[in-house]
Tab-separated table of C-alpha atoms and ligand atoms in Angstrom:
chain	number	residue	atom	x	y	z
A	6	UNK	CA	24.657	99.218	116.623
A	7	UNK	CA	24.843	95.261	115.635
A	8	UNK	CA	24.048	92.809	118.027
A	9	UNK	CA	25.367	89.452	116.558
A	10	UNK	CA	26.380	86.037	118.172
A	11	UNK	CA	29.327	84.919	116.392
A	12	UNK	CA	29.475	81.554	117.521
A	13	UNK	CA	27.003	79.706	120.706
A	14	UNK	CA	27.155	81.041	123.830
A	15	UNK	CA	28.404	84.412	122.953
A	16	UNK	CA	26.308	88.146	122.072
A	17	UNK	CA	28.659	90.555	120.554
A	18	UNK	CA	27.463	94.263	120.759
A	19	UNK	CA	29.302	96.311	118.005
A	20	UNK	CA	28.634	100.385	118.197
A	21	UNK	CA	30.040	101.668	115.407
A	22	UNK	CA	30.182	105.705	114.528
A	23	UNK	CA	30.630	105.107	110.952
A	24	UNK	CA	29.569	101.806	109.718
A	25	UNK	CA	32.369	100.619	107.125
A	26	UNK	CA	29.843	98.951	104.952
A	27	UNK	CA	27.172	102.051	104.973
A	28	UNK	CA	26.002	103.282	101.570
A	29	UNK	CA	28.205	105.816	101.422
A	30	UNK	CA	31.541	104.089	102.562
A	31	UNK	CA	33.202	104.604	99.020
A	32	UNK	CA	35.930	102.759	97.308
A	33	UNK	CA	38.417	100.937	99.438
A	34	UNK	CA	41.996	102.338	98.375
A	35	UNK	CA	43.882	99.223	97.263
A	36	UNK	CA	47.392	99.965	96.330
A	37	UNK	CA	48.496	96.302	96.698
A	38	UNK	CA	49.066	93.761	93.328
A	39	UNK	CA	49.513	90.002	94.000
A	40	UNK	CA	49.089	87.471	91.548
A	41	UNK	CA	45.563	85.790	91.951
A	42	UNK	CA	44.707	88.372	95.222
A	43	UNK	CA	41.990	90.216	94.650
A	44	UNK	CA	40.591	92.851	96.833
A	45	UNK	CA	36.311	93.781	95.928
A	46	UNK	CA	35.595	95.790	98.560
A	47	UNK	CA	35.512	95.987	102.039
A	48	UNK	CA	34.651	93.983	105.884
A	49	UNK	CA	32.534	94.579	108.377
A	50	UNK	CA	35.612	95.966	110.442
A	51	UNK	CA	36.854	98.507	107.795
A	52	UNK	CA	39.601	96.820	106.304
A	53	UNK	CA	39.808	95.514	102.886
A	54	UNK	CA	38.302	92.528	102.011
A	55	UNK	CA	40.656	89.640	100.494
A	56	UNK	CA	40.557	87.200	98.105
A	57	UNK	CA	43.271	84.997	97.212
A	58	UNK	CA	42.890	81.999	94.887
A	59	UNK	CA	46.207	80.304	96.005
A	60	UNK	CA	44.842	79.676	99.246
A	61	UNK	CA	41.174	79.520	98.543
A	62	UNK	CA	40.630	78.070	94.987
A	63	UNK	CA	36.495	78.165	94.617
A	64	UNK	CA	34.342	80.052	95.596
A	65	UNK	CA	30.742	80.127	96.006
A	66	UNK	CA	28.325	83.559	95.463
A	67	UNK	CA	24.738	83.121	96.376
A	68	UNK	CA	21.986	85.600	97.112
A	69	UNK	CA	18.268	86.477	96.121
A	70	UNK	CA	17.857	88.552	92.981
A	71	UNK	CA	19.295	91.838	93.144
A	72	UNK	CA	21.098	91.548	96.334
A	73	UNK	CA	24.094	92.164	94.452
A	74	UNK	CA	26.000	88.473	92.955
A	75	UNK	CA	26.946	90.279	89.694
A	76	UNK	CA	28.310	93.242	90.819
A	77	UNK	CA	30.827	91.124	93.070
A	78	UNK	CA	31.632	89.242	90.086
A	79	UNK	CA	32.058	92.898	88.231
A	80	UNK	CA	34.438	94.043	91.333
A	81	UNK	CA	36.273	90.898	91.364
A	82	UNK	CA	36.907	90.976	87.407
A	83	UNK	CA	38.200	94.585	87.663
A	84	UNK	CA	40.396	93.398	90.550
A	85	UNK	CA	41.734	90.578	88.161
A	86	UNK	CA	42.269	92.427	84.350
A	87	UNK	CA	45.311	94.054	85.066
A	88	UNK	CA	46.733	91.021	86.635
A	89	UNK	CA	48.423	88.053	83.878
A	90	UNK	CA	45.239	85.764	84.200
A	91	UNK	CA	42.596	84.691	81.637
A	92	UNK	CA	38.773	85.212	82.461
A	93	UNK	CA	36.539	82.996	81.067
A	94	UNK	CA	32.919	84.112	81.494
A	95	UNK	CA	29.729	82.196	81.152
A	96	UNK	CA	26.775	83.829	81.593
A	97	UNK	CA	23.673	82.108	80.166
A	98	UNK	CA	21.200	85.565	80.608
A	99	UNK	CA	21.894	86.496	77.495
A	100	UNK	CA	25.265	87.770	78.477
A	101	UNK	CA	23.802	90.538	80.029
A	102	UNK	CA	25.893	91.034	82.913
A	103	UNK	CA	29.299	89.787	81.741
A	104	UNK	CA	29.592	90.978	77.911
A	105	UNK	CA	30.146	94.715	79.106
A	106	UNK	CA	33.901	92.672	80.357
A	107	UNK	CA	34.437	90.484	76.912
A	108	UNK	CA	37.309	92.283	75.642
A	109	UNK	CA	39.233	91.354	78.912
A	110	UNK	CA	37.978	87.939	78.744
A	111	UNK	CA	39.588	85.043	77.190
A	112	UNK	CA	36.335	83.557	76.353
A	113	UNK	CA	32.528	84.208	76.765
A	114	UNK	CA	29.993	81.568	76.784
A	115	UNK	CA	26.254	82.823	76.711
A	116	UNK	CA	24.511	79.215	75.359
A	117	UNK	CA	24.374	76.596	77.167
A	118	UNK	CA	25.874	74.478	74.030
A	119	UNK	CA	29.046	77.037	74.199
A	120	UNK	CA	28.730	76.446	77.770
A	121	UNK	CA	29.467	72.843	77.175
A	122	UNK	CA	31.951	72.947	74.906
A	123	UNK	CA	33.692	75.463	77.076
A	124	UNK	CA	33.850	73.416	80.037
A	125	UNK	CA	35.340	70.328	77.898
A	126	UNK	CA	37.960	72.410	76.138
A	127	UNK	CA	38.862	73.486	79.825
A	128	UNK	CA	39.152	69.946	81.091
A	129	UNK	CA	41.100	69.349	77.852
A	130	UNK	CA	43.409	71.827	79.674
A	131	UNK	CA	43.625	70.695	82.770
A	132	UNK	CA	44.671	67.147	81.105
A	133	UNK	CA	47.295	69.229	79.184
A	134	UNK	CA	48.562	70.848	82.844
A	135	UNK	CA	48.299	67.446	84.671
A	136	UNK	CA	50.609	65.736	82.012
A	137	UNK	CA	52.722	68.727	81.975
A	138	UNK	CA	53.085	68.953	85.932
A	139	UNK	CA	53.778	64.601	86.180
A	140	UNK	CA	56.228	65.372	83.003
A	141	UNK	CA	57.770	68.016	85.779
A	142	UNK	CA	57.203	66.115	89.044
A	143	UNK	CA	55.205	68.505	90.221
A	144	UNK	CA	52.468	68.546	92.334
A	145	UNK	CA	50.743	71.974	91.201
A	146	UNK	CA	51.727	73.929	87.961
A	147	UNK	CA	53.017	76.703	91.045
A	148	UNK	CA	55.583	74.340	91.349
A	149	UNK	CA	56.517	74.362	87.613
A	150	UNK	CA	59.365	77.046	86.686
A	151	UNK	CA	57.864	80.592	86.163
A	152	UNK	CA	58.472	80.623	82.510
A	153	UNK	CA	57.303	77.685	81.210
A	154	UNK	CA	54.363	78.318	83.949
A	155	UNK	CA	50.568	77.946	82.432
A	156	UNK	CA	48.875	81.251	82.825
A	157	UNK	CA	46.402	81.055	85.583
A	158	UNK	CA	42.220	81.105	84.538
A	159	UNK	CA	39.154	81.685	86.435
A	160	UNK	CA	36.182	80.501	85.333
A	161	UNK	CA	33.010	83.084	86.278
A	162	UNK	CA	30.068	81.489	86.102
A	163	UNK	CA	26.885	83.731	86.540
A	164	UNK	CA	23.471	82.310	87.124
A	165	UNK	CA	24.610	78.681	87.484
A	166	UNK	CA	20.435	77.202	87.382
A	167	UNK	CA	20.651	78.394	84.135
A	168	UNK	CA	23.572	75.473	83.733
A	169	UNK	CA	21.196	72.618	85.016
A	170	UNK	CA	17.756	73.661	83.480
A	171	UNK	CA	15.808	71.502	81.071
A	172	UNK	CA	13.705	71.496	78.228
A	173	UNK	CA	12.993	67.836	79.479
A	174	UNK	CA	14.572	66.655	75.564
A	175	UNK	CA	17.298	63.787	76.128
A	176	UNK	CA	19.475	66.343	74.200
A	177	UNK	CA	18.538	69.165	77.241
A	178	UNK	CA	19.401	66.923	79.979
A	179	UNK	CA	22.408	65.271	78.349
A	180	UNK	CA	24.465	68.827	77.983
A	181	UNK	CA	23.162	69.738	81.692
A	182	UNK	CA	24.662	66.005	82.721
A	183	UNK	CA	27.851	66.454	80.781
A	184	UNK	CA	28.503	70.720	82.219
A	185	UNK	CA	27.793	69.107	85.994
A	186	UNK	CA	30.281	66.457	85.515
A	187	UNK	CA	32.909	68.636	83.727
A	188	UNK	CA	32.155	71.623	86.478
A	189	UNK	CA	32.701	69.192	89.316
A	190	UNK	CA	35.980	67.584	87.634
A	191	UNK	CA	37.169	70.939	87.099
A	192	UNK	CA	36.597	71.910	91.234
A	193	UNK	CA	38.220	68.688	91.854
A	194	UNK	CA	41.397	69.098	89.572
A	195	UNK	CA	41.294	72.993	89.199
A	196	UNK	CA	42.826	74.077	92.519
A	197	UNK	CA	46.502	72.180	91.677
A	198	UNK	CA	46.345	73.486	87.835
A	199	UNK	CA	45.559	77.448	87.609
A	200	UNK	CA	42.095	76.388	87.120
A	201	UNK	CA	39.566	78.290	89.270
A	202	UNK	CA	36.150	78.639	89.565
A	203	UNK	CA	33.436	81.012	91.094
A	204	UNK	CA	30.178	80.184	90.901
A	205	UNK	CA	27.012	82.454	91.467
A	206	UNK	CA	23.381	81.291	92.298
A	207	UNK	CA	20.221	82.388	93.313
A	208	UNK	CA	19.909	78.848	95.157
A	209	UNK	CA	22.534	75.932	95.283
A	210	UNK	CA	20.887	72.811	96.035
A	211	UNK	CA	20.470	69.360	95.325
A	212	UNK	CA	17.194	70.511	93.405
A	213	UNK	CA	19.128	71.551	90.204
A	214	UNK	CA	20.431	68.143	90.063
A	215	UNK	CA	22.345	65.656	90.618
A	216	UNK	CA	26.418	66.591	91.351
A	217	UNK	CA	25.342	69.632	93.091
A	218	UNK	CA	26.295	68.589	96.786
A	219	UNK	CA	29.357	67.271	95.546
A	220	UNK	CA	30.557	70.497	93.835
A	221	UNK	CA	29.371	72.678	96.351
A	222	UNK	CA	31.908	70.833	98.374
A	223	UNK	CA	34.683	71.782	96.493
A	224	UNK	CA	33.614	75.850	96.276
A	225	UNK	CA	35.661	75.904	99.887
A	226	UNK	CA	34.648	80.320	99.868
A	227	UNK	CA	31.195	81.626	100.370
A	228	UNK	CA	29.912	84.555	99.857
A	229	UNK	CA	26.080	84.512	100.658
A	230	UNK	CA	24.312	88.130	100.028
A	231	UNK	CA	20.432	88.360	100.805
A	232	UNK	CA	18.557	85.221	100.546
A	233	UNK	CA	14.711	84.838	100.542
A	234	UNK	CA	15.036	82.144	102.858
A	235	UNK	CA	16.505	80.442	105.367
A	236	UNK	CA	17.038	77.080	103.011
A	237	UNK	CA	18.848	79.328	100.741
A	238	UNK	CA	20.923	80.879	103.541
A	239	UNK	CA	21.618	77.172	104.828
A	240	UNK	CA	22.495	75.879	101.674
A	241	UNK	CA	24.859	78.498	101.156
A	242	UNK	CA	26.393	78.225	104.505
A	243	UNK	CA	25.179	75.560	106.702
A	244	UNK	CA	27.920	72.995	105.610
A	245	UNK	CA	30.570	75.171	106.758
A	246	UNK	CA	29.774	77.780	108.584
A	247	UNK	CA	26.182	76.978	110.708
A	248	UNK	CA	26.633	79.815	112.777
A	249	UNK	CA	26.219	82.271	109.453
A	250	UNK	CA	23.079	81.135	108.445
A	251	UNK	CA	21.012	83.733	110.824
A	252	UNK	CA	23.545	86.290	109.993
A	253	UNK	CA	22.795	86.567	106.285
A	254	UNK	CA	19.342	86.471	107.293
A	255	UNK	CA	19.371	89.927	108.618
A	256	UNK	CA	20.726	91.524	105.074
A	257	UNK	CA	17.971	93.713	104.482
A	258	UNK	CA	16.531	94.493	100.847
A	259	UNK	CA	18.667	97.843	101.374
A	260	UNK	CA	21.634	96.436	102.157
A	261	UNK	CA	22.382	95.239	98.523
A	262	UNK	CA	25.948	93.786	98.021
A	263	UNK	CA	26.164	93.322	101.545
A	264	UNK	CA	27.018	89.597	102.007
A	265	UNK	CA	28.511	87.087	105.085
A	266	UNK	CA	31.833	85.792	103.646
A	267	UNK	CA	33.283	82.424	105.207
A	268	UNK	CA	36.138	80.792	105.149
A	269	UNK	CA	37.000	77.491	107.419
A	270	UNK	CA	33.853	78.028	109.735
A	271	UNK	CA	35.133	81.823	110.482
A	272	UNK	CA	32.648	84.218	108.834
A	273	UNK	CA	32.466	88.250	108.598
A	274	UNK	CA	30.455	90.405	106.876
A	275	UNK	CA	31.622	92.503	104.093
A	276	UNK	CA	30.355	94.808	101.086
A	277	UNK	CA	31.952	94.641	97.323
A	278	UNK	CA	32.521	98.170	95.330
A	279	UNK	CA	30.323	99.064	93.247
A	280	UNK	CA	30.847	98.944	89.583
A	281	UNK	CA	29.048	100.962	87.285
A	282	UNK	CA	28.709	99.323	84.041
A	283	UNK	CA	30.277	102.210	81.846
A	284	UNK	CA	33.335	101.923	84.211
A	285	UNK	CA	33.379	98.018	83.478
A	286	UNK	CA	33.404	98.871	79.821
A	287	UNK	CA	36.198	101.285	80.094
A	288	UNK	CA	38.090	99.308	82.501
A	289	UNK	CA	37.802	96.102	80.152
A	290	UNK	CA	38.882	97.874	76.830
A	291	UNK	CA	41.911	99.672	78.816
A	292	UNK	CA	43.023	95.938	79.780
A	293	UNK	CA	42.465	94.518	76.594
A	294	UNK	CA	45.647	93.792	75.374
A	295	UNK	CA	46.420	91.829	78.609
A	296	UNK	CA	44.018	89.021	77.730
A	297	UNK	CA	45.407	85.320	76.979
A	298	UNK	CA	44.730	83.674	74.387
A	299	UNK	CA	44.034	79.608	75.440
A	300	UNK	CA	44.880	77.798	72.278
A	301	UNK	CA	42.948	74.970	73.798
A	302	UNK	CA	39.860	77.313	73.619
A	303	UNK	CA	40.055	78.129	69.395
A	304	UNK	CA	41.277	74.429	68.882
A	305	UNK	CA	39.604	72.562	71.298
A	306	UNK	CA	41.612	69.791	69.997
A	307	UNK	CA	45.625	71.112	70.024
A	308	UNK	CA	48.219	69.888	72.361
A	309	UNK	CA	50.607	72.447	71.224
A	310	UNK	CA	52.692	73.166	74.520
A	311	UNK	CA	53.777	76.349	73.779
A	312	UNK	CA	50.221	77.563	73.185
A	313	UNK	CA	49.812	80.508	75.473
A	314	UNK	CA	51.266	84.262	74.501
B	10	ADP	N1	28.038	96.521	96.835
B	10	ADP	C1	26.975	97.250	96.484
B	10	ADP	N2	26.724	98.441	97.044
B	10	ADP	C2	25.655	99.173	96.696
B	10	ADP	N3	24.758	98.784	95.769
B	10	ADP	C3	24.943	97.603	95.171
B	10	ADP	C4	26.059	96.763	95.485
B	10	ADP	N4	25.975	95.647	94.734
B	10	ADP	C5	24.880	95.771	93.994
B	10	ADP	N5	24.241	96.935	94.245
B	10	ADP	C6	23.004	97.426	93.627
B	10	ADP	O1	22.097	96.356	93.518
B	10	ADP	C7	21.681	96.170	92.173
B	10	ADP	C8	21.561	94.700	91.886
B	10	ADP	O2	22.836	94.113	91.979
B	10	ADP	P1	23.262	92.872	91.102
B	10	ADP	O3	24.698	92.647	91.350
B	10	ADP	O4	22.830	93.029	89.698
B	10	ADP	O5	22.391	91.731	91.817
B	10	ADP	P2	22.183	90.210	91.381
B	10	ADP	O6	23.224	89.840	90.383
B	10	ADP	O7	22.294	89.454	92.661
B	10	ADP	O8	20.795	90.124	90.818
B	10	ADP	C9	22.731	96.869	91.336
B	10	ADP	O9	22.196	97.426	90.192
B	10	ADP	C10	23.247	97.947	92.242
B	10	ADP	O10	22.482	99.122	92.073
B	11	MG	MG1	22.959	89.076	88.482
């Protein structure tokens, strides 16, 4: 029984027999492929849970430690390997969570100096795709012919604080300046070039640093899990969707991978697959041979057009 207000003015009383996102739900059965649609678990309501990059570009992932941010990101990924789209990881714990996917990905940064570096050869992209879509007259590279069409990428970033940290050397706080400012270009550029990101964080405020406001308003999905607080849960949320805020603040420490999903000021609650990691492995070697190779990524520097396979 769930006894929610979904918007002001309104108690909804929800008596479920078999709650959809219960431990033992299971897989969601997902026989459906669409470019850039991904489907990591299920809602509230039973149905599958949706994700599609065309019409929501960024997205958001916050939640307390272990309330279950990298196994969404471990869902999602399996969702996206056997589709024709590179993965970029970066993952600045040591790799920890996204290395069990690196044959599937295109790239893997676990430094915060390849982190750098990464982000700038992907704005060197997005230059590439910009020229190539004005060369076009095109507004988006979806409106460029299907062959000559850049492969899409999304950019996982796990841990994001990890990004913004530091040592307090000029060095430190120059690479955290330059990754804010190329993240943020990349949110404001990606959506119209095949250029997506999601970005998961314990906490996503102004208190990592300057930039953060502005490119939490360009991660337009949100996907808050349990939060230790309601500053967190606001943070997360508040901007788009107040009425959310108390909702994710009834995940309990049980409920891991549950998390309030919003879109455009609608939420619902919903709860990704789990992935075991030797699965991941497996699922990352068996899709192996589908990973793009970005030219732009080995030689930061070419301008070949005809650099993807
Ligand atoms: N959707 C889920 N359903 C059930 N258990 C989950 C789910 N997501 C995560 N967990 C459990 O919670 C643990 C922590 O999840 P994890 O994704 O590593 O959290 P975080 O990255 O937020 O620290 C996992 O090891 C797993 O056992
Ligand atoms: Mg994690």
């Amino acid at each position: 029984m769930r006894v929610i207000s979904p918007e002001r003015g309104h108690v909804l009383i929800v008596a479920t027999a078999h709650d959809p996102l219960g431990a033992n739900a299971g897989p969601m059965p997902v026989h459906r492929s669409r470019l850039m649609t991904a489907w990591p678990g299920r809602l509230a309501d039973g149905a599958a849970w949706e994700i599609d990059f065309r019409r929501v570009p960024h997205w958001l992932v916050v939640g307390a430690t272990r309330s279950g941010k990298s196994n969404f990101l471990a869902a999602l990924i399996t969702q996206l390997a056997p589709q024709p789209v590179a993965l970029v990881g970066v993952d600045l714990k040591g790799g920890m969570e996204l290395s069990m996917f690196e044959p599937r990905l295109s790239a893997l940064a676990i430094t915060r100096t390849e982190a750098s570096s990464l982000l700038s050869a992907l704005l060197c992209e997005a230059d590439i795709r910009m020229q190539r879509c004005r060369a076009a007259g095109a507004r988006s590279v979806w409106e460029l012919p299907e062959k000559g069409r850049p492969v899409p990428i999304v950019v996982l970033i796990d841990e994001i604080a990890e990004l913004y940290l530091s040592d307090g050397t000029r060095e430190s706080k120059a690479e955290a300046t330059e990754c804010s400012a190329a993240l943020l270009r990349l949110g404001q550029l990606g959506a119209a070039l095949g250029i997506h990101l999601v970005v998961a964080a314990q906490r996503f405020g102004s208190e990592l640093g300057p930039g953060v406001t502005a490119l939490r308003a360009q991660l337009g999905g949100r996907i808050c899990h349990r939060v230790h607080d309601g500053t967190s849960a606001e943070m997360a949320l508040g901007d788009l969707s107040p009425d959310a805020v108390s909702v994710v603040q009834a995940i309990t420490e049980t409920e891991q991978g549950v998390a309030v999903v919003t879109v455009g000021g609608r939420w619902v609650r919903a709860r990704s697959t789990v992935i075991r990691p030797d699965r991941a492995r497996e699922m990352a070697r068996e899709h192996a041979d589908r990973t793009p190779r970005l030219a732009v990524l080995s030689h930061p520097h070419s301008t070949d057009s005809d650099r993807h396979e």
